[in-house]
């Protein structure tokens, strides 16, 4: 939490982007309707600025000691790193899987205009 606050303060004071201020969250969904519902919900809550829905990802994974295979829908969710925990918890509440795949990667670099748009898109009104 303190690291996130110091990154935000540094970005504001210097006007430069600090690596890790924003993240991409990955989440798999069992079908397109659930993916769209989750995407709209996180956008409505201002937990993300943008969500890409990538159709028909083939997934192979271990479940209960067996290799399973499924077709899933992948969400790429762009958000502030400081919101990742809340976003993940919110997705878990909506998600039908017992253990949904939710993980994040920090954004190392990005277009300054896009990153500014990310910030502005998640401002609470």
XYZ file of N, CA, C and O in Angstrom:
500
model
N 0.830 -1.192 0.000
C 0.000 0.000 0.000
C 0.872 1.251 0.000
O 0.625 2.163 -0.758
N 1.891 1.289 0.874
C 2.772 2.451 0.912
C 3.551 2.602 -0.388
O 3.751 3.714 -0.864
N 3.945 1.464 -0.977
C 4.667 1.531 -2.244
C 3.784 2.145 -3.325
O 4.215 2.990 -4.091
N 2.517 1.739 -3.376
C 1.583 2.262 -4.365
C 1.391 3.758 -4.195
O 1.412 4.512 -5.163
N 1.224 4.199 -2.947
C 1.058 5.629 -2.688
C 2.299 6.413 -3.070
O 2.202 7.503 -3.648
N 3.477 5.864 -2.787
C 4.704 6.580 -3.152
C 4.877 6.633 -4.666
O 5.359 7.628 -5.203
N 4.474 5.573 -5.376
C 4.537 5.591 -6.840
C 3.616 6.664 -7.408
O 3.988 7.406 -8.320
N 2.400 6.754 -6.864
C 1.455 7.760 -7.349
C 1.966 9.163 -7.069
O 1.878 10.046 -7.920
N 2.508 9.388 -5.881
C 3.041 10.700 -5.525
C 4.193 11.067 -6.441
O 4.269 12.190 -6.940
N 5.087 10.129 -6.695
C 6.220 10.381 -7.588
C 5.730 10.757 -8.990
O 6.238 11.687 -9.610
N 4.731 10.042 -9.489
C 4.184 10.321 -10.820
C 3.597 11.730 -10.884
O 3.794 12.450 -11.857
N 2.869 12.125 -9.847
C 2.241 13.441 -9.819
C 3.295 14.538 -9.749
O 3.240 15.523 -10.479
N 4.278 14.381 -8.858
C 5.296 15.410 -8.639
C 6.201 15.576 -9.853
O 6.480 16.691 -10.281
N 6.643 14.463 -10.430
C 7.603 14.545 -11.532
C 6.946 14.612 -12.903
O 7.591 14.980 -13.872
N 5.682 14.243 -12.976
C 5.014 14.220 -14.275
C 5.444 13.055 -15.143
O 5.146 13.005 -16.327
N 6.170 12.104 -14.555
C 6.633 10.954 -15.325
C 5.971 9.683 -14.803
O 5.534 9.623 -13.659
N 5.915 8.703 -15.662
C 5.302 7.432 -15.285
C 6.287 6.589 -14.496
O 7.451 6.475 -14.859
N 5.800 6.006 -13.430
C 6.605 5.091 -12.632
C 6.115 3.678 -12.927
O 4.918 3.391 -12.804
N 7.044 2.835 -13.331
C 6.721 1.454 -13.651
C 5.947 0.812 -12.507
O 6.303 0.955 -11.351
N 4.850 0.120 -12.861
C 4.073 -0.597 -11.872
C 2.880 0.162 -11.316
O 2.130 -0.373 -10.522
N 2.675 1.401 -11.731
C 1.532 2.179 -11.252
C 0.220 1.576 -11.743
O -0.787 1.614 -11.051
N 0.241 1.005 -12.943
C -0.933 0.367 -13.528
C -0.622 -1.098 -13.783
O 0.536 -1.487 -13.892
N -1.675 -1.897 -13.882
C -1.519 -3.333 -14.107
C -2.543 -3.830 -15.115
O -3.568 -3.184 -15.337
N -2.253 -4.991 -15.679
C -3.210 -5.720 -16.501
C -3.603 -6.952 -15.698
O -2.748 -7.715 -15.249
N -4.891 -7.113 -15.495
C -5.423 -8.276 -14.780
C -5.986 -9.242 -15.814
O -6.722 -8.836 -16.712
N -5.632 -10.496 -15.693
C -6.115 -11.553 -16.566
C -7.150 -12.364 -15.802
O -6.916 -12.720 -14.650
N -8.268 -12.646 -16.444
C -9.290 -13.495 -15.822
C -9.977 -14.309 -16.911
O -10.395 -13.758 -17.928
N -10.082 -15.616 -16.692
C -10.792 -16.482 -17.629
C -12.232 -16.661 -17.179
O -12.507 -16.748 -15.986
N -13.137 -16.731 -18.156
C -14.565 -16.919 -17.889
C -15.070 -18.101 -18.721
O -14.548 -18.361 -19.803
N -16.116 -18.781 -18.250
C -16.591 -19.964 -18.959
C -17.337 -19.661 -20.260
O -17.412 -20.516 -21.139
N -17.901 -18.441 -20.371
C -18.612 -18.096 -21.612
C -18.643 -16.582 -21.802
O -18.288 -15.819 -20.898
N -19.076 -16.174 -22.988
C -19.039 -14.755 -23.336
C -19.997 -13.915 -22.495
O -19.676 -12.777 -22.136
N -21.153 -14.436 -22.144
C -22.108 -13.657 -21.356
C -21.547 -13.326 -19.974
O -21.642 -12.197 -19.513
N -20.955 -14.309 -19.324
C -20.350 -14.068 -18.014
C -19.185 -13.086 -18.153
O -19.025 -12.172 -17.335
N -18.398 -13.229 -19.204
C -17.286 -12.303 -19.441
C -17.796 -10.871 -19.600
O -17.253 -9.931 -19.004
N -18.843 -10.682 -20.392
C -19.417 -9.337 -20.586
C -20.011 -8.787 -19.287
O -19.870 -7.605 -18.981
N -20.677 -9.646 -18.527
C -21.254 -9.209 -17.253
C -20.164 -8.736 -16.292
O -20.298 -7.694 -15.651
N -19.092 -9.500 -16.193
C -17.988 -9.112 -15.313
C -17.332 -7.832 -15.824
O -17.056 -6.912 -15.049
N -17.104 -7.745 -17.132
C -16.473 -6.548 -17.705
C -17.291 -5.290 -17.397
O -16.752 -4.275 -16.934
N -18.587 -5.348 -17.642
C -19.452 -4.183 -17.370
C -19.480 -3.838 -15.883
O -19.451 -2.670 -15.507
N -19.518 -4.841 -15.038
C -19.584 -4.597 -13.593
C -18.321 -3.908 -13.077
O -18.415 -2.955 -12.303
N -17.147 -4.363 -13.514
C -15.916 -3.728 -13.022
C -15.753 -2.319 -13.578
O -15.218 -1.442 -12.897
N -16.253 -2.093 -14.794
C -16.215 -0.735 -15.351
C -17.197 0.170 -14.607
O -16.866 1.309 -14.264
N -18.396 -0.333 -14.335
C -19.390 0.449 -13.589
C -18.877 0.850 -12.212
O -19.172 1.938 -11.730
N -18.116 -0.025 -11.560
C -17.575 0.241 -10.220
C -16.290 1.074 -10.267
O -15.691 1.335 -9.225
N -15.847 1.442 -11.481
C -14.594 2.202 -11.668
C -13.384 1.437 -11.143
O -12.405 2.020 -10.689
N -13.455 0.106 -11.202
C -12.324 -0.728 -10.810
C -11.361 -0.951 -11.970
O -10.284 -1.512 -11.782
N -11.767 -0.524 -13.163
C -10.941 -0.657 -14.357
C -11.296 0.457 -15.327
O -12.371 1.046 -15.241
N -10.368 0.714 -16.244
C -10.606 1.714 -17.280
C -11.003 1.062 -18.598
O -11.696 1.670 -19.405
N -10.574 -0.179 -18.790
C -10.806 -0.846 -20.064
C -10.738 -2.356 -19.861
O -9.952 -2.838 -19.043
N -11.573 -3.067 -20.632
C -11.549 -4.530 -20.589
C -11.619 -5.046 -22.027
O -12.525 -4.693 -22.771
N -10.649 -5.871 -22.398
C -10.704 -6.577 -23.671
C -11.263 -7.965 -23.413
O -10.904 -8.610 -22.429
N -12.140 -8.413 -24.290
C -12.716 -9.752 -24.206
C -12.179 -10.541 -25.398
O -12.500 -10.232 -26.541
N -11.350 -11.524 -25.091
C -10.735 -12.338 -26.146
C -11.433 -13.687 -26.190
O -11.379 -14.457 -25.225
N -12.097 -13.981 -27.294
C -12.924 -15.192 -27.366
C -12.132 -16.472 -27.575
O -11.055 -16.480 -28.155
N -12.705 -17.531 -27.064
C -12.310 -18.909 -27.347
C -10.831 -19.216 -27.129
O -10.122 -19.618 -28.036
N -10.401 -19.042 -25.907
C -9.065 -19.489 -25.527
C -9.167 -20.958 -25.129
O -10.036 -21.336 -24.347
N -8.322 -21.786 -25.696
C -8.295 -23.200 -25.307
C -7.464 -23.334 -24.046
O -6.340 -22.840 -23.982
N -8.022 -23.982 -23.047
C -7.340 -24.139 -21.767
C -7.194 -25.606 -21.412
O -8.144 -26.372 -21.534
N -6.014 -25.965 -20.992
C -5.745 -27.288 -20.444
C -5.166 -27.060 -19.059
O -4.292 -26.217 -18.882
N -5.672 -27.815 -18.066
C -5.254 -27.573 -16.692
C -5.542 -28.806 -15.846
O -6.342 -29.657 -16.213
N -4.857 -28.878 -14.718
C -5.130 -29.946 -13.757
C -6.293 -29.539 -12.880
O -6.358 -28.420 -12.378
N -7.240 -30.455 -12.683
C -8.341 -30.238 -11.749
C -8.669 -31.578 -11.112
O -8.974 -32.542 -11.821
N -8.593 -31.656 -9.806
C -8.837 -32.890 -9.059
C -7.981 -34.042 -9.572
O -8.454 -35.163 -9.738
N -6.709 -33.755 -9.862
C -5.760 -34.783 -10.279
C -5.866 -35.226 -11.718
O -5.146 -36.119 -12.148
N -6.759 -34.620 -12.481
C -6.952 -34.998 -13.889
C -6.662 -33.807 -14.785
O -6.860 -32.656 -14.386
N -6.241 -34.091 -16.004
C -6.067 -33.023 -16.990
C -7.422 -32.743 -17.613
O -8.080 -33.645 -18.142
N -7.850 -31.508 -17.508
C -9.119 -31.052 -18.077
C -8.838 -30.168 -19.279
O -7.774 -29.571 -19.383
N -9.812 -30.077 -20.166
C -9.698 -29.210 -21.335
C -11.007 -28.452 -21.489
O -12.088 -29.021 -21.351
N -10.902 -27.145 -21.747
C -12.102 -26.316 -21.876
C -11.831 -25.156 -22.822
O -10.684 -24.798 -23.085
N -12.902 -24.591 -23.324
C -12.827 -23.346 -24.072
C -13.301 -22.240 -23.141
O -14.376 -22.350 -22.543
N -12.491 -21.218 -22.987
C -12.816 -20.129 -22.076
C -12.671 -18.789 -22.799
O -12.108 -18.711 -23.881
N -13.188 -17.771 -22.168
C -13.097 -16.404 -22.672
C -12.115 -15.669 -21.761
O -12.262 -15.696 -20.533
N -11.117 -15.009 -22.345
C -10.094 -14.322 -21.561
C -10.396 -12.829 -21.476
O -10.645 -12.173 -22.491
N -10.390 -12.304 -20.252
C -10.522 -10.868 -20.032
C -9.145 -10.284 -19.767
O -8.370 -10.834 -18.973
N -8.827 -9.176 -20.443
C -7.633 -8.380 -20.154
C -8.145 -7.063 -19.586
O -8.753 -6.262 -20.299
N -7.907 -6.857 -18.312
C -8.479 -5.728 -17.591
C -7.363 -4.750 -17.232
O -6.406 -5.124 -16.545
N -7.480 -3.495 -17.692
C -6.481 -2.478 -17.386
C -6.953 -1.647 -16.202
O -8.056 -1.111 -16.212
N -6.095 -1.563 -15.170
C -6.481 -0.917 -13.927
C -5.266 -0.320 -13.225
O -4.125 -0.542 -13.644
N -5.519 0.393 -12.144
C -4.445 0.863 -11.272
C -3.982 -0.328 -10.436
O -4.799 -1.136 -9.990
N -2.709 -0.409 -10.192
C -2.178 -1.475 -9.349
C -2.809 -1.414 -7.958
O -3.073 -2.450 -7.349
N -3.096 -0.231 -7.481
C -3.705 -0.072 -6.161
C -5.121 -0.652 -6.087
O -5.637 -0.881 -4.996
N -5.743 -0.918 -7.239
C -7.103 -1.467 -7.256
C -7.144 -2.970 -7.522
O -8.219 -3.568 -7.526
N -6.000 -3.583 -7.746
C -5.967 -5.000 -8.135
C -6.609 -5.897 -7.080
O -7.396 -6.780 -7.411
N -6.305 -5.693 -5.818
C -6.869 -6.550 -4.768
C -8.397 -6.439 -4.720
O -9.100 -7.455 -4.690
N -8.911 -5.215 -4.728
C -10.362 -5.003 -4.698
C -11.013 -5.570 -5.951
O -12.060 -6.223 -5.875
N -10.396 -5.347 -7.101
C -10.898 -5.875 -8.369
C -10.962 -7.398 -8.334
O -11.979 -7.999 -8.694
N -9.898 -8.036 -7.874
C -9.865 -9.502 -7.805
C -10.960 -10.037 -6.881
O -11.639 -11.020 -7.212
N -11.138 -9.398 -5.738
C -12.190 -9.823 -4.801
C -13.572 -9.674 -5.422
O -14.431 -10.542 -5.262
N -13.785 -8.586 -6.131
C -15.085 -8.338 -6.771
C -15.361 -9.371 -7.867
O -16.463 -9.915 -7.954
N -14.357 -9.675 -8.677
C -14.518 -10.690 -9.724
C -14.853 -12.039 -9.086
O -15.743 -12.750 -9.548
N -14.153 -12.383 -8.006
C -14.379 -13.662 -7.330
C -15.826 -13.794 -6.860
O -16.409 -14.874 -6.923
N -16.426 -12.692 -6.410
C -17.827 -12.723 -5.969
C -18.788 -13.038 -7.111
O -19.810 -13.686 -6.913
N -18.470 -12.561 -8.307
C -19.354 -12.724 -9.463
C -19.094 -14.009 -10.247
O -19.942 -14.447 -11.016
N -17.904 -14.560 -10.097
C -17.434 -15.634 -10.962
C -18.030 -16.983 -10.567
O -18.099 -17.317 -9.394
N -18.455 -17.796 -11.544
C -19.051 -19.098 -11.226
C -18.036 -20.196 -10.884
O -18.415 -21.207 -10.306
N -16.754 -20.003 -11.239
C -15.763 -21.045 -10.957
C -15.439 -21.082 -9.472
O -15.389 -20.048 -8.810
N -15.188 -22.285 -8.955
C -14.781 -22.450 -7.552
C -13.469 -21.694 -7.291
O -13.313 -21.037 -6.265
N -12.534 -21.819 -8.222
C -11.249 -21.107 -8.129
C -11.014 -20.409 -9.476
O -10.410 -20.982 -10.387
N -11.499 -19.184 -9.623
C -11.294 -18.495 -10.903
C -9.830 -18.119 -11.102
O -9.109 -17.846 -10.138
N -9.416 -18.152 -12.353
C -8.060 -17.736 -12.702
C -8.045 -16.210 -12.765
O -8.635 -15.605 -13.660
N -7.386 -15.596 -11.801
C -7.257 -14.138 -11.751
C -5.820 -13.838 -11.338
O -5.385 -14.264 -10.269
N -5.085 -13.156 -12.184
C -3.735 -12.727 -11.812
C -3.422 -11.429 -12.538
O -4.124 -11.039 -13.464
N -2.391 -10.740 -12.083
C -2.059 -9.448 -12.683
C -0.569 -9.335 -12.956
O 0.246 -10.002 -12.314
N -0.274 -8.474 -13.903
C 1.107 -8.122 -14.223
C 1.201 -6.600 -14.249
O 0.348 -5.936 -14.837
N 2.234 -6.045 -13.630
C 2.382 -4.593 -13.674
C 2.766 -4.125 -15.079
O 3.443 -4.842 -15.812
N 2.309 -2.956 -15.440
C 2.675 -2.360 -16.721
C 4.004 -1.637 -16.521
O 4.098 -0.695 -15.726
N 5.021 -2.095 -17.236
C 6.352 -1.515 -17.103
C 6.433 -0.158 -17.797
O 6.922 0.808 -17.228
N 5.968 -0.095 -19.021
C 6.004 1.140 -19.800
C 4.736 1.229 -20.632
O 4.093 0.239 -20.905
N 4.413 2.429 -21.068
C 3.247 2.609 -21.907
C 3.202 4.022 -22.458
O 3.918 4.911 -21.984
N 2.350 4.239 -23.431
C 2.171 5.551 -24.014
C 1.644 6.512 -22.946
O 0.663 6.202 -22.255
N 2.281 7.656 -22.793
C 1.914 8.618 -21.743
C 0.460 9.059 -21.857
O -0.233 9.203 -20.848
N -0.023 9.260 -23.071
C -1.417 9.688 -23.262
C -2.388 8.591 -22.839
O -3.418 8.860 -22.219
N -2.050 7.344 -23.160
C -2.901 6.219 -22.777
C -2.921 6.064 -21.257
O -3.969 5.867 -20.659
N -1.771 6.167 -20.628
C -1.703 6.018 -19.173
C -2.460 7.142 -18.470
O -3.125 6.912 -17.456
N -2.408 8.331 -19.023
C -3.174 9.450 -18.456
C -4.669 9.159 -18.600
O -5.455 9.413 -17.690
N -5.067 8.625 -19.750
C -6.465 8.266 -19.969
C -6.907 7.199 -18.956
O -8.018 7.274 -18.424
N -6.026 6.209 -18.694
C -6.356 5.193 -17.689
C -6.681 5.845 -16.353
O -7.671 5.520 -15.714
N -5.830 6.770 -15.949
C -6.006 7.453 -14.667
C -7.343 8.212 -14.631
O -8.113 8.084 -13.686
N -7.599 8.971 -15.667
C -8.809 9.783 -15.719
C -10.079 8.932 -15.787
O -11.109 9.293 -15.237
N -10.002 7.784 -16.434
C -11.168 6.917 -16.602
C -11.625 6.266 -15.305
O -12.790 5.885 -15.189
N -10.738 6.146 -14.350
C -11.078 5.475 -13.092
C -11.366 6.441 -11.960
O -11.588 6.019 -10.822
N -11.365 7.736 -12.236
C -11.661 8.712 -11.181
C -13.083 8.560 -10.701
O -14.008 8.395 -11.492
N -13.215 8.602 -9.403
C -14.551 8.545 -8.794
C -15.234 9.891 -9.002
O -14.604 10.925 -8.894
N -16.514 9.842 -9.299
C -17.247 11.101 -9.542
C -17.866 11.632 -8.291
O -18.042 11.047 -7.321
